[in-house]
Tab-separated table of C-alpha atoms and ligand atoms in Angstrom:
chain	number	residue	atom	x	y	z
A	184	UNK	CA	115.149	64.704	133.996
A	185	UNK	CA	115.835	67.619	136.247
A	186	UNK	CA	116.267	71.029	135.531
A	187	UNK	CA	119.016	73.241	137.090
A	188	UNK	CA	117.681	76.829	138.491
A	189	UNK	CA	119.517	79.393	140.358
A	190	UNK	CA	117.678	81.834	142.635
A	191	UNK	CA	119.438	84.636	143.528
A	192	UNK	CA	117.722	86.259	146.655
A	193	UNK	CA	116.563	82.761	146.919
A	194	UNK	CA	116.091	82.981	151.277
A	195	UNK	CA	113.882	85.845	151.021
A	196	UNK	CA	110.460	86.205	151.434
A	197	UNK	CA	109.351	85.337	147.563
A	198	UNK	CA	112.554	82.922	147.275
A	199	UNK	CA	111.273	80.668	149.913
A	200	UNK	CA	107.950	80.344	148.411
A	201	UNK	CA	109.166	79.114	145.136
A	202	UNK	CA	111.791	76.708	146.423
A	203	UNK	CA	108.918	75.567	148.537
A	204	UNK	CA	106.826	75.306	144.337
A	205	UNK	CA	109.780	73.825	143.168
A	206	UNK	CA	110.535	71.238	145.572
A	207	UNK	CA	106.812	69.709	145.490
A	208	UNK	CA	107.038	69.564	142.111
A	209	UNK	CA	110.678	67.296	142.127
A	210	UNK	CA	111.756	68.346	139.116
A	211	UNK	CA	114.384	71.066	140.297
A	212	UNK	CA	117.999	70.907	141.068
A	213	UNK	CA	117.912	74.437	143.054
A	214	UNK	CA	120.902	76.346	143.722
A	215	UNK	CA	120.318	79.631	145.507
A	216	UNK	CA	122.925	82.315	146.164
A	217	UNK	CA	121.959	85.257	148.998
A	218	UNK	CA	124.025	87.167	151.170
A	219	UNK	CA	121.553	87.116	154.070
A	220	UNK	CA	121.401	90.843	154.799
A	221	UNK	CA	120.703	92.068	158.418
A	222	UNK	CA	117.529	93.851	157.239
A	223	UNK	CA	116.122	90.828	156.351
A	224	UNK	CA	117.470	88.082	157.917
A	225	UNK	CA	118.147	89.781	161.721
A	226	UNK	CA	120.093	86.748	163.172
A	227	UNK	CA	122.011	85.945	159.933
A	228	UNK	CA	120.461	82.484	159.504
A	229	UNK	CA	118.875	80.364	156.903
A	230	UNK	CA	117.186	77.518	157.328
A	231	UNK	CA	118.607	75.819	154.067
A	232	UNK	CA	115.969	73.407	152.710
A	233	UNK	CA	118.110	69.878	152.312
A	234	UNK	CA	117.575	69.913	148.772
A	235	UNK	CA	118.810	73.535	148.276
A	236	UNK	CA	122.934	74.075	146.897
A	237	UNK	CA	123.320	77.474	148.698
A	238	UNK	CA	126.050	79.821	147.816
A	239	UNK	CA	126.359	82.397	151.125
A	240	UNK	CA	127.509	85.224	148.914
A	241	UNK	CA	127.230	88.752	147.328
A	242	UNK	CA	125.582	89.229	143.958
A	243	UNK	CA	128.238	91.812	143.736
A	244	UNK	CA	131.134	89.125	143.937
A	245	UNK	CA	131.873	87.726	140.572
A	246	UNK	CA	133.740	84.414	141.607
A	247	UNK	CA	130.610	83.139	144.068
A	248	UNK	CA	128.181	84.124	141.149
A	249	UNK	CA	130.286	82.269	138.523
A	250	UNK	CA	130.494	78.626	140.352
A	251	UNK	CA	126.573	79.401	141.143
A	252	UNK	CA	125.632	79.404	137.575
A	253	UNK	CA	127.722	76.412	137.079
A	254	UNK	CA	125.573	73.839	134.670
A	255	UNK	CA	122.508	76.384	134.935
A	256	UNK	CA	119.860	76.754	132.174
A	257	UNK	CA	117.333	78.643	134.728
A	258	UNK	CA	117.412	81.786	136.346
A	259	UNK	CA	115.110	83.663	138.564
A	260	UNK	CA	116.401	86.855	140.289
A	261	UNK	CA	115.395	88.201	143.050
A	262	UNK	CA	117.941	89.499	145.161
A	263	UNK	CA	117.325	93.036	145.570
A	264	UNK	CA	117.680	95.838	148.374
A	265	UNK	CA	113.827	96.825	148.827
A	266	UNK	CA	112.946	99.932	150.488
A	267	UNK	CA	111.749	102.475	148.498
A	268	UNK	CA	111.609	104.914	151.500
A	269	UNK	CA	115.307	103.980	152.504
A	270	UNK	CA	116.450	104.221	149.178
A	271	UNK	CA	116.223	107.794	149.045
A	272	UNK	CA	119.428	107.981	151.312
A	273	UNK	CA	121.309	104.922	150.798
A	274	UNK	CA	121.729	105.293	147.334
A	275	UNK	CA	125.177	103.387	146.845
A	276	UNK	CA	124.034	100.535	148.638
A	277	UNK	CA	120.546	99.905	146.296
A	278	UNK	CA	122.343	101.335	143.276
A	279	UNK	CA	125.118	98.854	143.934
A	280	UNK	CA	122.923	95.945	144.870
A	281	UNK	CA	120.134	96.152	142.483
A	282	UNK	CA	122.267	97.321	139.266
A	283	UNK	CA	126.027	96.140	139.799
A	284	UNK	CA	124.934	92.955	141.117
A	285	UNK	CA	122.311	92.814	138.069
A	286	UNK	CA	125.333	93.212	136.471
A	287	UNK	CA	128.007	91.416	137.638
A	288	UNK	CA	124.933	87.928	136.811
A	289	UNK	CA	124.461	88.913	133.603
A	290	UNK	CA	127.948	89.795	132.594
A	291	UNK	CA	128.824	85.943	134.084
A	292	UNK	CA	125.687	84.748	132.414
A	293	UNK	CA	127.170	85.401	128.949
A	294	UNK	CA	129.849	83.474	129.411
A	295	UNK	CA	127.622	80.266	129.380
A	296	UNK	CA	124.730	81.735	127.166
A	297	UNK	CA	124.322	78.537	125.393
A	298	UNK	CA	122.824	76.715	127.971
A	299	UNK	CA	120.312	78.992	129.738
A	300	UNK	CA	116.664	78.588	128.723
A	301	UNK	CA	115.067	81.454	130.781
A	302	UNK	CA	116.187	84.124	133.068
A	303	UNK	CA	113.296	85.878	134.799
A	304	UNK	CA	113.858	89.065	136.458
A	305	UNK	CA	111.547	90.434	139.377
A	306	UNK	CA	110.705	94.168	138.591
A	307	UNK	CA	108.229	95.993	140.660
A	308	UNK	CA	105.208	98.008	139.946
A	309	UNK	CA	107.591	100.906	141.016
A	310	UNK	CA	109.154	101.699	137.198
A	311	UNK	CA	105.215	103.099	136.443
A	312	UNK	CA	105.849	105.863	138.830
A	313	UNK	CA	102.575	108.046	139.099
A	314	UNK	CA	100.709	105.656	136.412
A	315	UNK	CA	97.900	105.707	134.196
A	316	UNK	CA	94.619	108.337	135.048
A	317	UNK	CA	91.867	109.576	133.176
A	318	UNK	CA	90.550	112.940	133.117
A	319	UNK	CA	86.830	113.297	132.335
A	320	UNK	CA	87.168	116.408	130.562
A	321	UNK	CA	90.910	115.567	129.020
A	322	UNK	CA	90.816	112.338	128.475
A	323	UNK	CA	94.143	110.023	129.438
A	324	UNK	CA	96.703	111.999	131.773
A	325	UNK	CA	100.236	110.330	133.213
A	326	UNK	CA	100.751	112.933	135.701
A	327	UNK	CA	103.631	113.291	137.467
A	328	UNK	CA	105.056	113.361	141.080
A	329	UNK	CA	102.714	115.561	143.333
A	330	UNK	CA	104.659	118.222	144.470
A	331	UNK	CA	105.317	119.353	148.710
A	332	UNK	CA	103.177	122.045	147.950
A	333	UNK	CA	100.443	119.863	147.455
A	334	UNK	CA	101.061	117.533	149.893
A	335	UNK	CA	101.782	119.941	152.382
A	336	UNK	CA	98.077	121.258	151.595
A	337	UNK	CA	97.125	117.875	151.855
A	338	UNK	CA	95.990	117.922	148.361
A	339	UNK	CA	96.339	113.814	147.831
A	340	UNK	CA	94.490	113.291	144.547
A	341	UNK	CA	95.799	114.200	141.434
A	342	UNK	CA	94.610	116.929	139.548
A	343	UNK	CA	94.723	117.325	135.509
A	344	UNK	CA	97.492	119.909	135.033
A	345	UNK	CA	95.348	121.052	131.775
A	346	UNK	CA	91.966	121.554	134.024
A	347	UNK	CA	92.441	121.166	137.383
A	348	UNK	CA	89.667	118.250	137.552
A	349	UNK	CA	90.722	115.686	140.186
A	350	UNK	CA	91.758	112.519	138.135
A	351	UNK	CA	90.863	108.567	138.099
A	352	UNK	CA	92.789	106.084	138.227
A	353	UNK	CA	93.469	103.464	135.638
A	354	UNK	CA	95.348	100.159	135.878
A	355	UNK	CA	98.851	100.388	134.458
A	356	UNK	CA	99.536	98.706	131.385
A	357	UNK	CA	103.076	97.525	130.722
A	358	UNK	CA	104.009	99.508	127.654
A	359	UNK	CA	102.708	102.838	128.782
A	360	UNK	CA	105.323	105.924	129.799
A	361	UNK	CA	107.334	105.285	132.395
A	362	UNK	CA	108.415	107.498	135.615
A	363	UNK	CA	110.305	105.909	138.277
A	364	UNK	CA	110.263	108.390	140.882
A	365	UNK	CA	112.264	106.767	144.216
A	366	UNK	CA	115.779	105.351	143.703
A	367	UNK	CA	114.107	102.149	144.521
A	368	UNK	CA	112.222	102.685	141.190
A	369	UNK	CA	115.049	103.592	139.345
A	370	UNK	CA	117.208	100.646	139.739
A	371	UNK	CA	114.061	98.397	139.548
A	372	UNK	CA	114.185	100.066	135.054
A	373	UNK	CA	117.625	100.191	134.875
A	374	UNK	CA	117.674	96.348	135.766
A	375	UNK	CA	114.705	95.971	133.227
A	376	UNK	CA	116.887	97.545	130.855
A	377	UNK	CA	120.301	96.017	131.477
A	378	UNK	CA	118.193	92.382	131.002
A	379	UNK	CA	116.585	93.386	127.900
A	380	UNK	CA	119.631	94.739	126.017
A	381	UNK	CA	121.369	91.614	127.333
A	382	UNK	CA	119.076	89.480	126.306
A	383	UNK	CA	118.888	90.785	122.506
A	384	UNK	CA	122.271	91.029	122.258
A	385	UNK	CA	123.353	87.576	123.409
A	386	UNK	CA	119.684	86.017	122.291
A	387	UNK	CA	119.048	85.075	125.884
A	388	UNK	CA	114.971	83.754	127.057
A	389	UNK	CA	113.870	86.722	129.065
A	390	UNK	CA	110.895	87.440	131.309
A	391	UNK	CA	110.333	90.538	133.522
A	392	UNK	CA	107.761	90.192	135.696
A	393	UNK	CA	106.354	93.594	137.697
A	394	UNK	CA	104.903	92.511	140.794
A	395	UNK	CA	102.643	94.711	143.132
A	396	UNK	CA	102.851	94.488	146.740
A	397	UNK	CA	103.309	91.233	147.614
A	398	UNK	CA	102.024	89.945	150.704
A	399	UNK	CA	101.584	85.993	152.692
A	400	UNK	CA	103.302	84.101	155.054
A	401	UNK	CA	107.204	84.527	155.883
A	402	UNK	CA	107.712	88.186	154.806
A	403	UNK	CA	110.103	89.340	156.976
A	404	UNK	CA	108.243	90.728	160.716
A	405	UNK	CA	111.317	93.045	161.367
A	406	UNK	CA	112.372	94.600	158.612
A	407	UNK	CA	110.243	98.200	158.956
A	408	UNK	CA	111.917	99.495	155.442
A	409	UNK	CA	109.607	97.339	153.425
A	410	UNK	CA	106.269	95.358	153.140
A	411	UNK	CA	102.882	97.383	154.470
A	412	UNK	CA	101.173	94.171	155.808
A	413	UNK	CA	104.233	93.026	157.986
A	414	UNK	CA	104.592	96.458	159.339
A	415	UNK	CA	101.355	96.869	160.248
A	416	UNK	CA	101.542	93.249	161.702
A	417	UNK	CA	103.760	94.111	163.955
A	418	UNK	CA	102.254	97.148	165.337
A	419	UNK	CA	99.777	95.537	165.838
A	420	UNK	CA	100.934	92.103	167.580
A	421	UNK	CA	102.669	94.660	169.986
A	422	UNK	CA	98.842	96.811	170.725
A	423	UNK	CA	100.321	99.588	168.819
A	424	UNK	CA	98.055	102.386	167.331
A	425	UNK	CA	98.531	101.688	163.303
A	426	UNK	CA	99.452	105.056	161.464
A	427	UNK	CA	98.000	105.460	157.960
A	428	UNK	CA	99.622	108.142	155.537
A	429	UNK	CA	97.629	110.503	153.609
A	430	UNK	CA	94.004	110.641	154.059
A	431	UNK	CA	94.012	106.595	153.877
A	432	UNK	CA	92.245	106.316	150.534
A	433	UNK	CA	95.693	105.629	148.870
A	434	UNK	CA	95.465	102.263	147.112
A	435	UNK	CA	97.839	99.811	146.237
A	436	UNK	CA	96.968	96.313	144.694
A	437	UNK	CA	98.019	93.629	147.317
A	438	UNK	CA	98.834	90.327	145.494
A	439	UNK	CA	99.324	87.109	147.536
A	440	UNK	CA	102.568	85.525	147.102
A	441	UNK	CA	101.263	82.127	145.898
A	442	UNK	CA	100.370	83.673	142.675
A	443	UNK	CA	103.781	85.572	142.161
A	444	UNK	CA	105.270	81.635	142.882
A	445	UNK	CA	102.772	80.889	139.803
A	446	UNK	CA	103.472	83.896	137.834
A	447	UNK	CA	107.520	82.638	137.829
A	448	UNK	CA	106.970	79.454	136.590
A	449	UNK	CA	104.611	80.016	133.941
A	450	UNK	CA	107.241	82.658	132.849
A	451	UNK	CA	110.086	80.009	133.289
A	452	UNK	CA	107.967	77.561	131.695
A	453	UNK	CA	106.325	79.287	128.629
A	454	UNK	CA	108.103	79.955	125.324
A	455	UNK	CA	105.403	82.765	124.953
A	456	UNK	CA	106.728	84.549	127.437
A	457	UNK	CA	110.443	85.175	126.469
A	458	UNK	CA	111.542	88.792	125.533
A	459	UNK	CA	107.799	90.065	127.418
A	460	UNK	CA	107.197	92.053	129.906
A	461	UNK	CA	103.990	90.857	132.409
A	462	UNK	CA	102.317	93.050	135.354
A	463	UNK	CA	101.848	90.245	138.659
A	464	UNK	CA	99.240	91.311	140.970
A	465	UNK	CA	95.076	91.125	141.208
A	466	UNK	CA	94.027	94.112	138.695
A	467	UNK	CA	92.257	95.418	142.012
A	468	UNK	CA	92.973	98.085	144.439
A	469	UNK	CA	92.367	98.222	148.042
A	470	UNK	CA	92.786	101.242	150.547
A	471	UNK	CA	95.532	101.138	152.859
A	472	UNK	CA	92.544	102.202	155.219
A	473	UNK	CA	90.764	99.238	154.049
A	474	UNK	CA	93.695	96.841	154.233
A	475	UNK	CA	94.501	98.016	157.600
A	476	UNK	CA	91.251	97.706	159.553
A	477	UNK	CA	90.482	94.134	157.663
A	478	UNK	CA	94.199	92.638	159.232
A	479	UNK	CA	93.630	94.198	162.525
A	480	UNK	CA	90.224	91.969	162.557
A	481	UNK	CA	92.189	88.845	161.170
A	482	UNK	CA	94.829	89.114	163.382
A	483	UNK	CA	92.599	89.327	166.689
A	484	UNK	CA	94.071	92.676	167.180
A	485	UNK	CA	92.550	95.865	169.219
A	486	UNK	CA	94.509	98.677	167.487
A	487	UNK	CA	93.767	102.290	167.000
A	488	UNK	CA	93.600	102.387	163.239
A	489	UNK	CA	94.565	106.708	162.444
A	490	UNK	CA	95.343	108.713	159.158
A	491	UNK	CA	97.708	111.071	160.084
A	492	UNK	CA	98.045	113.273	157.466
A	493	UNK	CA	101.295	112.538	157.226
A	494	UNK	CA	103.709	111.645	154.210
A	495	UNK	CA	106.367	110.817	152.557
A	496	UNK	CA	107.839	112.613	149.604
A	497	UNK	CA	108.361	110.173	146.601
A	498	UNK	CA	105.299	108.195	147.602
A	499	UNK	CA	102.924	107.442	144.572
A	500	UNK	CA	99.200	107.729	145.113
A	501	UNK	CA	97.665	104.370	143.813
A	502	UNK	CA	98.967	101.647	141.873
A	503	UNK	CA	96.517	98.871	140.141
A	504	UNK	CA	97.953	96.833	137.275
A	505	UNK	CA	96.512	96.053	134.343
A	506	UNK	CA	96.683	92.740	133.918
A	507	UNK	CA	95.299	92.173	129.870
A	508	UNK	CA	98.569	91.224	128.681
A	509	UNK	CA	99.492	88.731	131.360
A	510	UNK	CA	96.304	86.704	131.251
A	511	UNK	CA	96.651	86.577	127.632
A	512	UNK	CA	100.114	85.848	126.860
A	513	UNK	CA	101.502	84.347	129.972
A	514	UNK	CA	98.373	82.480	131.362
A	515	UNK	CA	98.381	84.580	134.481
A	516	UNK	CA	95.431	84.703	136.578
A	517	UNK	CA	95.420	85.456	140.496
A	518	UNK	CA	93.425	82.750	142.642
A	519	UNK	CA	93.560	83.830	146.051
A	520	UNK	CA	91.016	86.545	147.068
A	521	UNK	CA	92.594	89.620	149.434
A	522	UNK	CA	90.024	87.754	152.483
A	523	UNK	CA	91.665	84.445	151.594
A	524	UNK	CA	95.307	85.877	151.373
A	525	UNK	CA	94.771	87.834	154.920
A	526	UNK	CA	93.520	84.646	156.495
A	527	UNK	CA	96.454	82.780	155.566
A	528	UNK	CA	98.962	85.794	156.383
A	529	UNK	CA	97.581	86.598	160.143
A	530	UNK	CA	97.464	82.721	161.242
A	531	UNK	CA	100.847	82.904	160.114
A	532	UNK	CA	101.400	85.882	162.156
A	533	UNK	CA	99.939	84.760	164.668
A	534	UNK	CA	101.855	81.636	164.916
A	535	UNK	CA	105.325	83.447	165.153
A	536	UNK	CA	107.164	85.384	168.053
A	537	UNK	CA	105.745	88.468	168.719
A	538	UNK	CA	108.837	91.301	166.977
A	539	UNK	CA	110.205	94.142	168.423
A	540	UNK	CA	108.457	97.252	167.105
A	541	UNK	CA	111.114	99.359	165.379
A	542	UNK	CA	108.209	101.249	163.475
A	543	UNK	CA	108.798	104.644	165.317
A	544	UNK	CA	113.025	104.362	165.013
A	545	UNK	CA	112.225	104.191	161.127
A	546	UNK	CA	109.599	107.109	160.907
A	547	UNK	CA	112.022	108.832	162.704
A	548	UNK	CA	115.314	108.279	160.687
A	549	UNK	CA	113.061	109.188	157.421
A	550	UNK	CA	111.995	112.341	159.206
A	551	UNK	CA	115.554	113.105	160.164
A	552	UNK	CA	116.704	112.841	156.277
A	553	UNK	CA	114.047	115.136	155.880
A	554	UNK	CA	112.229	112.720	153.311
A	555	UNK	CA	108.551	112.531	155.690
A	556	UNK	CA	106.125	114.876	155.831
B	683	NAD	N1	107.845	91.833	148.031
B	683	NAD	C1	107.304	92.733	147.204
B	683	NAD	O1	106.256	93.331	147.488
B	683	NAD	C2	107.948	93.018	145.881
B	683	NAD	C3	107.284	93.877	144.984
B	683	NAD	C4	107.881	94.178	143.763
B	683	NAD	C5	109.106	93.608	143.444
B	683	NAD	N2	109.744	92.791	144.335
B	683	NAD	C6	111.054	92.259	143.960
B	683	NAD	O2	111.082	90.859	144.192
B	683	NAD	C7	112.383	90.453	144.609
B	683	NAD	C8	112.317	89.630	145.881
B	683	NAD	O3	111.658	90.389	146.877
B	683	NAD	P1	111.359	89.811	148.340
B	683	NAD	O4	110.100	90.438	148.790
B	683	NAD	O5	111.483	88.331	148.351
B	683	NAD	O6	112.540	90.499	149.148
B	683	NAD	P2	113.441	89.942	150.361
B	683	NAD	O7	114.127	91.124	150.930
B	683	NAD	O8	112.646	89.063	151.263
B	683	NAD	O9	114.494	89.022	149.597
B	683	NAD	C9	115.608	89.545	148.932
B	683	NAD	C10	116.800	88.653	149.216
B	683	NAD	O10	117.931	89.215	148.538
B	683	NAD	C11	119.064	89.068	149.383
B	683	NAD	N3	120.069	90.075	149.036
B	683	NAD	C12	120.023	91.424	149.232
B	683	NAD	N4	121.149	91.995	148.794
B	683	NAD	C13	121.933	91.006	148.298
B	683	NAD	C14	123.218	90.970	147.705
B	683	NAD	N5	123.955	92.090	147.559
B	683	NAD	N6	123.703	89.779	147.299
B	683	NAD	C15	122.976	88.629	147.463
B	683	NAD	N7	121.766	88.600	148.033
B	683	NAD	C16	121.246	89.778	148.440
B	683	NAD	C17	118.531	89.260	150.795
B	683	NAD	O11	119.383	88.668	151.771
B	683	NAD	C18	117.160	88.595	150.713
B	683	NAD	O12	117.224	87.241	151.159
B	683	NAD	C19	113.208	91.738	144.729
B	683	NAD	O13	113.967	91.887	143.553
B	683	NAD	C20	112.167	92.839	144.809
B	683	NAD	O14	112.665	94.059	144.267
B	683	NAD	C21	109.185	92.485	145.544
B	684	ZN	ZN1	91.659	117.798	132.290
């Protein structure tokens, strides 16, 4: 028998992957809904998969949403606006997206409650903020958002505000203090939050899943707002130095989409999982330095790779998740190594049309809202 699923986002980058999952597996009757923004889809096209019901329409818009969910008992949503960097100055626009659209499918998913087995909802690493460090003399310390002082001294590490000892970092665990710190962030826990009131009150199955970065074939090329490993892709398909924030020691945990695909459907999938919250990535962190020079090899490129000092205000210094609670109570375990994932992601690359490189237009708009450093 199949199973119905909507996926709202569902022609973006992670949306593609998992209709991709879902089709191989036959079991699905997929209906995705997506609005096809400009930032992500340039030309305004979709290549609609046969299979795929698509609804070309805004979360926002109840009507569209309400025939979407018709005869639903799955849910996976991912449409989002992205950028944490743009999100600092288009506030209505994320806010509206991310939260109103969050609610506008929830309010129209009560209205059928009695037929929907799971909704998952993809939340980002971003709701940690700062995270979870350890000071040797202290012991555990959530610090907060380094100020412009610092930066501007180009103090990048963390210090403990008790004892000024530079700090460690420690893999975030899901139930530790929170601190969004971008807009980005913030609608990213206010959607967490709208879901898990919803859920309790109308005794919906819910999963929220916090991925990391997410990287591998089909992010989008142009979109310079979001996605490390396609931006540096592109300035580097076009011979273009690659400029690295900070001191390039920064690390973020890079987690290949293929396991976010498997992360969603052991959350659809597992009764364990309902009312949980799970971190997605590989529980390891990686320079941006490091990241950098090891795509510039894969891709064949001959790029300058330079730290600029540079930075932008809101950025968080690393994120690593833990990922104890999603191995053992959602089955999660990442399978693709960062070498693997970054083979896979520059023949890709390298397979596509080369994109223009809107890298410096962006840097430049940021430093023009005065939000880079
Ligand atoms: N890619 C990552 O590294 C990452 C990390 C953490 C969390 N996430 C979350 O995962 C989800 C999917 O991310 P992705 O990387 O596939 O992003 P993406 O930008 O490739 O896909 C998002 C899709 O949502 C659609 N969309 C945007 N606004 C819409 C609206 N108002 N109505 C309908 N559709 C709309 C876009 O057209 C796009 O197809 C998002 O919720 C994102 O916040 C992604
Ligand atoms: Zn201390």
């Amino acid at each position: 028998m199949t199973k119905k699923i909507l996926i709202t986002g569902g022609a973006g980058f992670i949306g593609t992957h998992l209709i991709n999952k879902l089709t191989n597996m036959g079991s699905w009757e997929i209906i995705v809904l997506d609005s096809l923004i400009d930032q992500v889809h340039p030309n305004g096209l979709w290549q609609k998969p046969d299979n795929v019901t698509f609804f070309h329409a805004d979360i926002r818009d109840q009507e569209p949403v309400r025939q979407a969910l018709t005869g639903v008992e799955y849910v996976v949503h991912l449409a989002a606006e992205t950028g944490v960097g743009q999100s600092a100055y288009e506030i209505a626009r994320y806010v509206g997206t991310n939260e109103y659209g969050t609610a506008v499918l929830l309010e129209e998913i009560s209205k059928i409650n009695q037929q929907i087995k799971s909704v998952v909802l993809a939340s980002s690493r971003a709701v940690y903020g700062e995270g979870r460090y350890y000071c040797n003399v202290c012991g555990p310390v959530f610090p907060l958002g380094r100020s412009l002082k610092a930066l501007n001294n180009a103090q990048w590490d963390h210090l403990c505000p008790e004892c000024d000892t530079v700090l460690t970092v420690q893999p975030s665990m899901e139930h530790q203090p929170l601190s969004p710190s971008s807009v980005y962030a913030i609608t990213k826990h206010n959607q967490e939050q709208l879901l898990t009131l919803f859920a309790d009150t109308f005794n919906v199955p819910s999963t929220i899943l916090r991925f990391q970065n997410v990287y591998g074939p089909g992010q989008s090329l142009s979109n310079p707002y979001t996605g490390i490993l396609s931006l540096f892709s592109t300035r580097i398909k076009n011979g273009n130095p690659v400029f690295i924030y900070e001191d390039g020691l920064e690390q973020r945990d890079f987690v290949y989409v293929e396991d976010v695909v498997n992360s969603i459907l052991l959350a659809l999938s597992k009764p364990s999982s309902r009312g949980e919250i799970f971190n997605i990535g590989t529980g390891e962190g990686t320079t941006v330095m490091d990241i950098a020079k090891i795509l510039n090899e894969k891709l064949g490129g001959t790029s300058d790779i330079q730290v600029t000092g540079q930075f932008r205000a809101g950025d968080i210094r690393h994120a690593i998740a833990s990922l104890t609670n999603s191995e053992n109570n959602l089955g999660y375990t990442p399978t693709t190594s960062i070498a693997e994932g970054l083979t896979k992601l520059s023949a890709w690359v390298n397979s596509q049309q080369v994109m223009t490189d809107t890298y410096l237009a962006m840097e430049s708009e940021m430093k023009q809202k005065g939000i880079m450093g």
